[in-house]
């Protein structure tokens, strides 16, 4: 098969940020289509942007991408390094020019970066500050990249979380317990919401709707009183917990300040000074554990926690993610052949389309409050962390 005309002769491919299922399938899709359809040379850059700065590469071809479709993680390795601020010999240095120089040395017409929100920013920076041609593909289990309907990795993670919730249901019902299940999503609640609905969680807490513990407790008590259900599944995004913690710390700081003032007024020792004299610090309780402890004492129902952690990012990609990454990868090769650079290959209405990177970099896609997933959860009677009245007010605002 003779290759089709191509404006691109050679590309580098890197994976950056947290890994997720589907990265290898995407690498395979780009590599196979680029070589077979357009005769483009493909080079793999190791360990994200650090590999570009350090000029560490491997060849990508039919042999090196054979058998990786179903493999989790990334055969290229990944890191959270940023070219603009990279830790080198203990100091944070701007390595932008080193990255660009290596890309030129390697003869890359374009560097294809597979990653989430941070990667979009880093790739755009290399283009703006270094004049490098870049292209990105949207990956993250958080599904929070702007400009695309969906990111790859999300479907697999949602499946893993849903299966976990299914399993937690059977043990929660047997023991009449509240189980708090913590899922990833440091800024957004797509994963908690999607898996929460799919797994039939009773309470879903996401960062987009800061939760009110009293509303959750009232809901759980009502569930017990009206339906006789003493077990409940509370699916919470890590970002919702972090947000509640920030609010709690601010409230604590304000009340401490007030307490110190009254102790000082009374000429006594401050609360802080007494605590410091013990010489020990407590091992910090996890935020999910604190939520479970509070729910346990406020509802008088035994509670447990399960934090799914990096299990959510491991293992084989789902069929939907394999299909999506293969579509994205082969589309990327087509756009490269056209000479379409400095874009993210996004999914819109089921199609892969190039979106200018400048429209995407630095943006975050949160769950809109009028999103149909939220309306669906509400319609089912799921608690979303606030009273129904408050929720409706926010949804319709
Ligand atoms: O992949 C995105 C994400 O899953 C976030 O939700 C989470 O906070 C973060 O990665 C944690 O990743 P790591 O432990 O690799 O830094």
CSV table of C-alpha atoms and ligand atoms in Angstrom, one decimal:
chain,number,residue,atom,x,y,z
A,1,UNK,CA,0.0,0.0,0.0
A,2,UNK,CA,1.6,3.3,-1.1
A,3,UNK,CA,1.3,6.1,1.4
A,4,UNK,CA,-1.0,9.1,0.9
A,5,UNK,CA,0.5,12.6,0.6
A,6,UNK,CA,1.5,14.1,3.9
A,7,UNK,CA,2.8,17.5,5.0
A,8,UNK,CA,4.3,15.9,8.1
A,9,UNK,CA,7.4,13.7,7.8
A,10,UNK,CA,8.3,13.0,11.4
A,11,UNK,CA,6.6,13.3,14.8
A,12,UNK,CA,7.4,12.8,18.5
A,13,UNK,CA,4.7,11.3,20.8
A,14,UNK,CA,4.7,11.7,24.5
A,15,UNK,CA,2.3,10.9,27.4
A,16,UNK,CA,2.1,13.3,30.3
A,17,UNK,CA,0.3,13.7,33.7
A,18,UNK,CA,-1.5,10.9,35.5
A,19,UNK,CA,-1.7,7.7,33.5
A,20,UNK,CA,-5.0,6.1,32.5
A,21,UNK,CA,-6.3,3.1,30.5
A,22,UNK,CA,-6.3,3.7,26.8
A,23,UNK,CA,-3.0,5.6,26.5
A,24,UNK,CA,-1.3,2.6,24.7
A,25,UNK,CA,-4.3,2.1,22.5
A,26,UNK,CA,-4.0,5.8,21.4
A,27,UNK,CA,-0.2,5.5,20.8
A,28,UNK,CA,-0.9,2.4,18.7
A,29,UNK,CA,-3.6,4.2,16.7
A,30,UNK,CA,-1.4,7.2,15.9
A,31,UNK,CA,1.6,5.1,15.1
A,32,UNK,CA,-0.1,2.6,12.8
A,33,UNK,CA,-2.1,5.1,10.9
A,34,UNK,CA,0.8,7.6,10.6
A,35,UNK,CA,3.2,4.9,9.2
A,36,UNK,CA,0.8,2.9,7.1
A,37,UNK,CA,-1.4,5.7,5.6
A,38,UNK,CA,1.1,8.5,5.4
A,39,UNK,CA,4.7,7.1,5.8
A,40,UNK,CA,5.3,9.4,8.8
A,41,UNK,CA,8.2,8.5,11.0
A,42,UNK,CA,7.1,8.1,14.6
A,43,UNK,CA,9.3,8.5,17.7
A,44,UNK,CA,8.3,7.9,21.3
A,45,UNK,CA,9.4,10.4,23.9
A,46,UNK,CA,9.9,8.8,27.3
A,47,UNK,CA,8.5,10.1,30.6
A,48,UNK,CA,6.5,13.0,29.4
A,49,UNK,CA,8.0,16.5,28.9
A,50,UNK,CA,11.1,15.4,30.9
A,51,UNK,CA,12.0,13.0,28.2
A,52,UNK,CA,11.8,15.8,25.7
A,53,UNK,CA,14.1,18.0,27.8
A,54,UNK,CA,16.5,15.1,28.3
A,55,UNK,CA,16.2,13.9,24.7
A,56,UNK,CA,15.3,10.3,25.7
A,57,UNK,CA,13.3,8.5,22.9
A,58,UNK,CA,12.4,5.1,21.5
A,59,UNK,CA,11.3,4.2,18.0
A,60,UNK,CA,7.5,3.7,17.6
A,61,UNK,CA,6.6,1.3,14.8
A,62,UNK,CA,4.5,-1.8,14.1
A,63,UNK,CA,6.8,-3.9,16.3
A,64,UNK,CA,6.9,-1.7,19.4
A,65,UNK,CA,3.1,-1.0,19.3
A,66,UNK,CA,2.1,-4.6,18.6
A,67,UNK,CA,0.0,-6.1,21.5
A,68,UNK,CA,-0.5,-2.9,23.4
A,69,UNK,CA,-4.1,-2.2,22.6
A,70,UNK,CA,-5.4,-3.8,25.8
A,71,UNK,CA,-2.5,-2.9,28.0
A,72,UNK,CA,-3.1,-0.4,30.8
A,73,UNK,CA,-0.6,2.4,31.7
A,74,UNK,CA,1.7,3.8,29.1
A,75,UNK,CA,4.6,2.1,27.3
A,76,UNK,CA,6.3,5.5,27.1
A,77,UNK,CA,6.2,6.3,30.8
A,78,UNK,CA,4.8,9.5,32.1
A,79,UNK,CA,5.5,12.3,34.6
A,80,UNK,CA,3.9,15.5,35.8
A,81,UNK,CA,7.0,17.6,34.8
A,82,UNK,CA,6.4,21.0,33.1
A,83,UNK,CA,9.0,22.4,30.7
A,84,UNK,CA,8.5,25.8,32.1
A,85,UNK,CA,9.3,24.8,35.7
A,86,UNK,CA,11.3,21.6,35.8
A,87,UNK,CA,13.1,20.3,38.9
A,88,UNK,CA,16.7,19.9,37.7
A,89,UNK,CA,19.4,19.2,40.3
A,90,UNK,CA,17.2,20.5,43.1
A,91,UNK,CA,16.3,23.8,41.4
A,92,UNK,CA,13.2,24.7,39.4
A,93,UNK,CA,14.4,25.7,36.0
A,94,UNK,CA,12.7,26.9,32.7
A,95,UNK,CA,13.6,24.2,30.3
A,96,UNK,CA,11.4,25.4,27.4
A,97,UNK,CA,14.3,26.1,25.1
A,98,UNK,CA,16.0,22.8,25.8
A,99,UNK,CA,12.7,21.0,24.9
A,100,UNK,CA,12.4,22.9,21.7
A,101,UNK,CA,16.0,22.4,20.7
A,102,UNK,CA,15.7,18.6,21.2
A,103,UNK,CA,12.5,18.6,19.1
A,104,UNK,CA,14.4,20.3,16.3
A,105,UNK,CA,17.4,18.0,16.7
A,106,UNK,CA,15.0,15.0,16.3
A,107,UNK,CA,13.5,16.7,13.2
A,108,UNK,CA,10.0,16.6,14.6
A,109,UNK,CA,7.5,18.5,12.5
A,110,UNK,CA,5.1,18.2,15.5
A,111,UNK,CA,5.1,16.8,19.0
A,112,UNK,CA,1.9,15.0,19.9
A,113,UNK,CA,1.1,15.2,23.6
A,114,UNK,CA,-1.4,12.8,25.2
A,115,UNK,CA,-2.6,14.3,28.5
A,116,UNK,CA,-5.1,16.1,30.6
A,117,UNK,CA,-5.6,19.8,31.6
A,118,UNK,CA,-1.9,20.3,32.6
A,119,UNK,CA,-0.7,18.8,29.3
A,120,UNK,CA,-2.9,21.1,27.2
A,121,UNK,CA,-1.2,24.0,29.0
A,122,UNK,CA,2.3,22.7,28.7
A,123,UNK,CA,1.9,21.9,25.0
A,124,UNK,CA,0.4,25.3,24.3
A,125,UNK,CA,3.3,26.9,26.2
A,126,UNK,CA,5.8,25.1,23.9
A,127,UNK,CA,4.0,26.4,20.9
A,128,UNK,CA,3.6,30.0,22.2
A,129,UNK,CA,7.0,30.4,23.8
A,130,UNK,CA,9.1,28.1,21.7
A,131,UNK,CA,7.4,28.1,18.3
A,132,UNK,CA,7.0,24.3,18.4
A,133,UNK,CA,4.2,22.7,16.4
A,134,UNK,CA,2.2,20.6,18.8
A,135,UNK,CA,-1.0,18.5,18.9
A,136,UNK,CA,-2.8,17.1,21.9
A,137,UNK,CA,-5.2,14.2,22.6
A,138,UNK,CA,-7.5,14.6,25.7
A,139,UNK,CA,-6.9,11.9,28.3
A,140,UNK,CA,-7.9,11.8,32.0
A,141,UNK,CA,-10.2,9.7,34.1
A,142,UNK,CA,-11.5,13.0,35.5
A,143,UNK,CA,-13.2,13.9,32.2
A,144,UNK,CA,-12.4,17.6,32.9
A,145,UNK,CA,-10.7,18.7,29.7
A,146,UNK,CA,-12.5,21.6,28.1
A,147,UNK,CA,-13.5,21.6,24.4
A,148,UNK,CA,-14.2,17.9,24.1
A,149,UNK,CA,-17.4,16.0,24.9
A,150,UNK,CA,-15.3,13.3,26.7
A,151,UNK,CA,-11.8,12.3,27.6
A,152,UNK,CA,-10.4,8.8,27.2
A,153,UNK,CA,-9.9,6.8,30.4
A,154,UNK,CA,-13.1,8.1,31.8
A,155,UNK,CA,-15.3,5.3,30.7
A,156,UNK,CA,-13.0,2.6,32.1
A,157,UNK,CA,-12.6,4.4,35.4
A,158,UNK,CA,-16.4,4.9,35.6
A,159,UNK,CA,-16.8,1.1,35.1
A,160,UNK,CA,-14.3,0.3,37.8
A,161,UNK,CA,-16.0,2.7,40.3
A,162,UNK,CA,-19.4,1.4,39.4
A,163,UNK,CA,-18.3,-2.2,40.0
A,164,UNK,CA,-16.9,-1.1,43.3
A,165,UNK,CA,-20.1,0.5,44.3
A,166,UNK,CA,-22.0,-2.7,43.3
A,167,UNK,CA,-19.8,-4.7,45.6
A,168,UNK,CA,-20.1,-2.2,48.4
A,169,UNK,CA,-23.8,-2.3,48.2
A,170,UNK,CA,-24.0,-6.0,49.1
A,171,UNK,CA,-21.8,-5.6,52.2
A,172,UNK,CA,-23.5,-2.3,53.2
A,173,UNK,CA,-26.9,-3.9,53.2
A,174,UNK,CA,-25.8,-7.0,55.1
A,175,UNK,CA,-24.4,-4.9,57.9
A,176,UNK,CA,-26.8,-2.0,57.8
A,177,UNK,CA,-23.9,0.4,57.4
A,178,UNK,CA,-23.2,3.7,55.7
A,179,UNK,CA,-20.3,3.3,53.3
A,180,UNK,CA,-18.5,6.3,52.1
A,181,UNK,CA,-16.7,5.6,48.8
A,182,UNK,CA,-14.2,8.1,47.7
A,183,UNK,CA,-13.4,8.4,44.0
A,184,UNK,CA,-10.9,10.6,42.1
A,185,UNK,CA,-11.7,14.0,40.7
A,186,UNK,CA,-9.8,16.8,42.3
A,187,UNK,CA,-11.6,19.6,40.6
A,188,UNK,CA,-14.7,18.0,39.1
A,189,UNK,CA,-17.3,15.4,39.9
A,190,UNK,CA,-17.9,13.7,36.5
A,191,UNK,CA,-16.6,10.4,37.8
A,192,UNK,CA,-18.4,10.5,41.1
A,193,UNK,CA,-21.6,11.5,39.4
A,194,UNK,CA,-21.4,9.0,36.5
A,195,UNK,CA,-20.5,6.1,38.7
A,196,UNK,CA,-22.8,7.2,41.5
A,197,UNK,CA,-25.8,7.1,39.1
A,198,UNK,CA,-24.7,3.9,37.4
A,199,UNK,CA,-24.1,2.2,40.8
A,200,UNK,CA,-27.2,3.6,42.4
A,201,UNK,CA,-25.5,5.6,45.2
A,202,UNK,CA,-27.9,7.2,47.7
A,203,UNK,CA,-25.7,10.3,48.1
A,204,UNK,CA,-23.4,11.8,45.5
A,205,UNK,CA,-21.1,14.7,46.5
A,206,UNK,CA,-19.2,16.6,43.9
A,207,UNK,CA,-17.0,19.8,44.1
A,208,UNK,CA,-19.5,21.7,41.9
A,209,UNK,CA,-22.0,21.5,44.7
A,210,UNK,CA,-20.3,22.2,48.0
A,211,UNK,CA,-22.1,19.9,50.4
A,212,UNK,CA,-23.9,20.8,53.6
A,213,UNK,CA,-23.4,17.9,56.1
A,214,UNK,CA,-26.8,18.7,57.8
A,215,UNK,CA,-28.6,18.2,54.5
A,216,UNK,CA,-26.9,14.9,54.0
A,217,UNK,CA,-27.7,13.7,57.6
A,218,UNK,CA,-31.3,14.8,57.2
A,219,UNK,CA,-31.6,12.8,54.0
A,220,UNK,CA,-30.0,9.7,55.5
A,221,UNK,CA,-32.3,9.8,58.6
A,222,UNK,CA,-35.4,10.3,56.3
A,223,UNK,CA,-34.3,7.3,54.3
A,224,UNK,CA,-34.2,5.3,57.5
A,225,UNK,CA,-37.4,6.6,58.8
A,226,UNK,CA,-39.5,6.5,55.7
A,227,UNK,CA,-38.2,3.5,53.9
A,228,UNK,CA,-36.6,1.6,56.7
A,229,UNK,CA,-33.2,1.6,54.9
A,230,UNK,CA,-30.4,1.7,57.4
A,231,UNK,CA,-27.6,1.1,54.8
A,232,UNK,CA,-26.5,3.9,52.4
A,233,UNK,CA,-23.8,4.4,49.8
A,234,UNK,CA,-22.2,7.9,49.8
A,235,UNK,CA,-20.2,8.4,46.7
A,236,UNK,CA,-17.9,11.3,47.1
A,237,UNK,CA,-15.4,13.0,44.8
A,238,UNK,CA,-12.0,13.7,46.4
A,239,UNK,CA,-12.4,17.4,45.4
A,240,UNK,CA,-15.7,17.7,47.3
A,241,UNK,CA,-13.9,16.5,50.4
A,242,UNK,CA,-11.0,18.9,49.9
A,243,UNK,CA,-13.4,21.7,49.4
A,244,UNK,CA,-15.3,20.9,52.6
A,245,UNK,CA,-11.9,20.8,54.4
A,246,UNK,CA,-10.9,24.2,53.2
A,247,UNK,CA,-14.3,25.6,54.4
A,248,UNK,CA,-13.9,23.8,57.8
A,249,UNK,CA,-10.4,25.2,58.2
A,250,UNK,CA,-11.5,28.7,57.5
A,251,UNK,CA,-14.3,28.4,60.0
A,252,UNK,CA,-11.8,26.9,62.6
A,253,UNK,CA,-9.3,29.6,62.0
A,254,UNK,CA,-12.0,32.2,62.5
A,255,UNK,CA,-13.2,30.6,65.8
A,256,UNK,CA,-9.6,30.1,67.1
A,257,UNK,CA,-8.9,33.8,66.5
A,258,UNK,CA,-12.0,34.6,68.4
A,259,UNK,CA,-11.1,32.2,71.2
A,260,UNK,CA,-7.5,33.5,71.4
A,261,UNK,CA,-8.8,37.0,71.7
A,262,UNK,CA,-11.1,36.1,74.6
A,263,UNK,CA,-8.3,34.1,76.3
A,264,UNK,CA,-5.9,37.0,75.9
A,265,UNK,CA,-8.5,39.3,77.2
A,266,UNK,CA,-8.8,37.1,80.3
A,267,UNK,CA,-5.0,36.9,80.6
A,268,UNK,CA,-5.0,33.1,80.1
A,269,UNK,CA,-2.9,30.6,78.0
A,270,UNK,CA,-4.0,30.2,74.5
A,271,UNK,CA,-5.5,26.9,73.2
A,272,UNK,CA,-2.6,26.5,70.6
A,273,UNK,CA,0.1,26.8,73.2
A,274,UNK,CA,-1.4,24.1,75.3
A,275,UNK,CA,-1.7,21.7,72.3
A,276,UNK,CA,1.9,22.3,71.2
A,277,UNK,CA,3.3,21.4,74.6
A,278,UNK,CA,2.3,17.7,74.1
A,279,UNK,CA,5.1,17.4,71.5
A,280,UNK,CA,3.2,14.9,69.4
A,281,UNK,CA,1.2,15.5,66.3
A,282,UNK,CA,-1.7,13.2,65.4
A,283,UNK,CA,-1.5,11.2,62.2
A,284,UNK,CA,-3.8,13.1,60.0
A,285,UNK,CA,-7.2,11.5,59.6
A,286,UNK,CA,-8.2,11.1,55.9
A,287,UNK,CA,-11.0,13.5,54.8
A,288,UNK,CA,-13.2,10.5,53.8
A,289,UNK,CA,-12.7,9.0,57.2
A,290,UNK,CA,-13.7,12.3,58.9
A,291,UNK,CA,-16.9,12.5,56.8
A,292,UNK,CA,-17.7,8.9,57.7
A,293,UNK,CA,-17.1,9.5,61.4
A,294,UNK,CA,-19.3,12.6,61.3
A,295,UNK,CA,-22.1,10.7,59.5
A,296,UNK,CA,-21.8,7.8,61.9
A,297,UNK,CA,-22.2,10.0,65.0
A,298,UNK,CA,-24.9,12.3,63.5
A,299,UNK,CA,-27.1,9.4,62.1
A,300,UNK,CA,-26.2,6.8,64.8
A,301,UNK,CA,-25.4,4.3,62.1
A,302,UNK,CA,-22.2,2.5,61.7
A,303,UNK,CA,-20.0,3.8,58.9
A,304,UNK,CA,-17.1,2.6,56.9
A,305,UNK,CA,-14.9,4.1,54.1
A,306,UNK,CA,-13.5,2.8,50.9
A,307,UNK,CA,-11.0,5.0,48.9
A,308,UNK,CA,-10.6,3.5,45.5
A,309,UNK,CA,-7.4,5.4,44.8
A,310,UNK,CA,-5.2,4.4,41.9
A,311,UNK,CA,-7.1,1.2,41.2
A,312,UNK,CA,-9.3,3.6,39.2
A,313,UNK,CA,-6.5,4.3,36.8
A,314,UNK,CA,-5.1,0.8,36.4
A,315,UNK,CA,-5.7,-2.2,34.1
A,316,UNK,CA,-7.2,-2.8,30.7
A,317,UNK,CA,-9.2,-0.1,28.9
A,318,UNK,CA,-13.0,-0.7,28.3
A,319,UNK,CA,-14.2,-1.4,24.8
A,320,UNK,CA,-15.5,2.1,24.6
A,321,UNK,CA,-12.1,3.6,25.5
A,322,UNK,CA,-10.3,1.3,23.1
A,323,UNK,CA,-12.6,2.4,20.3
A,324,UNK,CA,-12.4,6.1,21.3
A,325,UNK,CA,-8.6,6.1,21.5
A,326,UNK,CA,-8.2,4.3,18.2
A,327,UNK,CA,-10.5,6.8,16.6
A,328,UNK,CA,-8.6,9.7,18.2
A,329,UNK,CA,-5.2,8.3,17.3
A,330,UNK,CA,-6.1,7.6,13.6
A,331,UNK,CA,-7.8,11.0,13.3
A,332,UNK,CA,-4.6,12.6,14.7
A,333,UNK,CA,-2.6,11.0,12.0
A,334,UNK,CA,-5.0,12.3,9.4
A,335,UNK,CA,-4.8,15.9,10.8
A,336,UNK,CA,-1.0,15.6,10.9
A,337,UNK,CA,-0.9,14.6,7.3
A,338,UNK,CA,-3.0,17.7,6.5
A,339,UNK,CA,-0.5,19.9,8.4
A,340,UNK,CA,-3.1,20.8,11.0
A,341,UNK,CA,-1.0,21.7,14.1
A,342,UNK,CA,-1.5,23.4,17.5
A,343,UNK,CA,-4.9,21.8,18.0
A,344,UNK,CA,-6.4,19.3,20.4
A,345,UNK,CA,-8.2,16.4,18.7
A,346,UNK,CA,-11.5,16.6,20.4
A,347,UNK,CA,-14.6,14.5,20.4
A,348,UNK,CA,-17.7,16.4,19.4
A,349,UNK,CA,-21.0,14.8,18.7
A,350,UNK,CA,-19.3,11.4,18.2
A,351,UNK,CA,-16.8,12.9,15.7
A,352,UNK,CA,-13.0,13.6,16.1
A,353,UNK,CA,-12.4,17.3,15.3
A,354,UNK,CA,-9.4,19.6,15.7
A,355,UNK,CA,-10.0,22.4,18.2
A,356,UNK,CA,-7.5,25.3,18.5
A,357,UNK,CA,-5.3,24.6,21.5
A,358,UNK,CA,-5.6,28.3,22.6
A,359,UNK,CA,-9.3,27.7,23.2
A,360,UNK,CA,-8.7,24.7,25.5
A,361,UNK,CA,-5.4,25.4,27.4
A,362,UNK,CA,-6.0,26.6,31.0
A,363,UNK,CA,-9.8,25.9,30.9
A,364,UNK,CA,-11.5,23.3,33.0
A,365,UNK,CA,-14.7,21.5,32.2
A,366,UNK,CA,-16.8,21.2,35.4
A,367,UNK,CA,-20.3,19.6,35.6
A,368,UNK,CA,-22.7,22.4,34.7
A,369,UNK,CA,-25.4,22.7,37.4
A,370,UNK,CA,-28.2,22.2,34.8
A,371,UNK,CA,-26.5,19.1,33.4
A,372,UNK,CA,-28.9,16.3,32.6
A,373,UNK,CA,-26.9,13.8,34.7
A,374,UNK,CA,-27.6,16.0,37.7
A,375,UNK,CA,-31.2,16.4,36.9
A,376,UNK,CA,-31.4,12.6,36.5
A,377,UNK,CA,-29.9,12.0,39.9
A,378,UNK,CA,-32.2,14.5,41.4
A,379,UNK,CA,-35.2,12.9,39.7
A,380,UNK,CA,-34.3,9.6,41.2
A,381,UNK,CA,-34.3,11.1,44.7
A,382,UNK,CA,-30.5,10.9,45.1
A,383,UNK,CA,-29.1,13.4,47.6
A,384,UNK,CA,-26.6,15.8,46.0
A,385,UNK,CA,-25.3,17.3,49.2
A,386,UNK,CA,-27.9,20.1,49.7
A,387,UNK,CA,-31.6,20.2,50.3
A,388,UNK,CA,-33.9,19.6,47.3
A,389,UNK,CA,-35.1,23.1,47.5
A,390,UNK,CA,-31.6,24.5,47.4
A,391,UNK,CA,-30.6,22.2,44.6
A,392,UNK,CA,-33.6,23.3,42.4
A,393,UNK,CA,-32.8,26.9,43.1
A,394,UNK,CA,-29.2,26.4,41.9
A,395,UNK,CA,-30.2,24.3,38.9
A,396,UNK,CA,-32.6,26.9,37.7
A,397,UNK,CA,-30.5,29.9,38.5
B,1,LIG,O1,-5.7,11.5,36.7
B,1,LIG,C1,-6.2,12.6,37.4
B,1,LIG,C2,-6.2,12.3,38.9
B,1,LIG,O2,-6.8,11.1,38.9
B,1,LIG,C3,-6.9,13.2,39.9
B,1,LIG,O3,-8.3,13.0,40.0
B,1,LIG,C4,-6.1,12.9,41.1
B,1,LIG,O4,-6.2,13.9,42.1
B,1,LIG,C5,-4.8,12.7,40.6
B,1,LIG,O5,-4.9,12.2,39.3
B,1,LIG,C6,-3.8,11.9,41.5
B,1,LIG,O6,-2.8,11.4,40.7
B,1,LIG,P1,-1.3,11.1,41.2
B,1,LIG,O7,-1.4,10.4,42.5
B,1,LIG,O8,-0.7,10.3,40.1
B,1,LIG,O9,-0.6,12.5,41.4
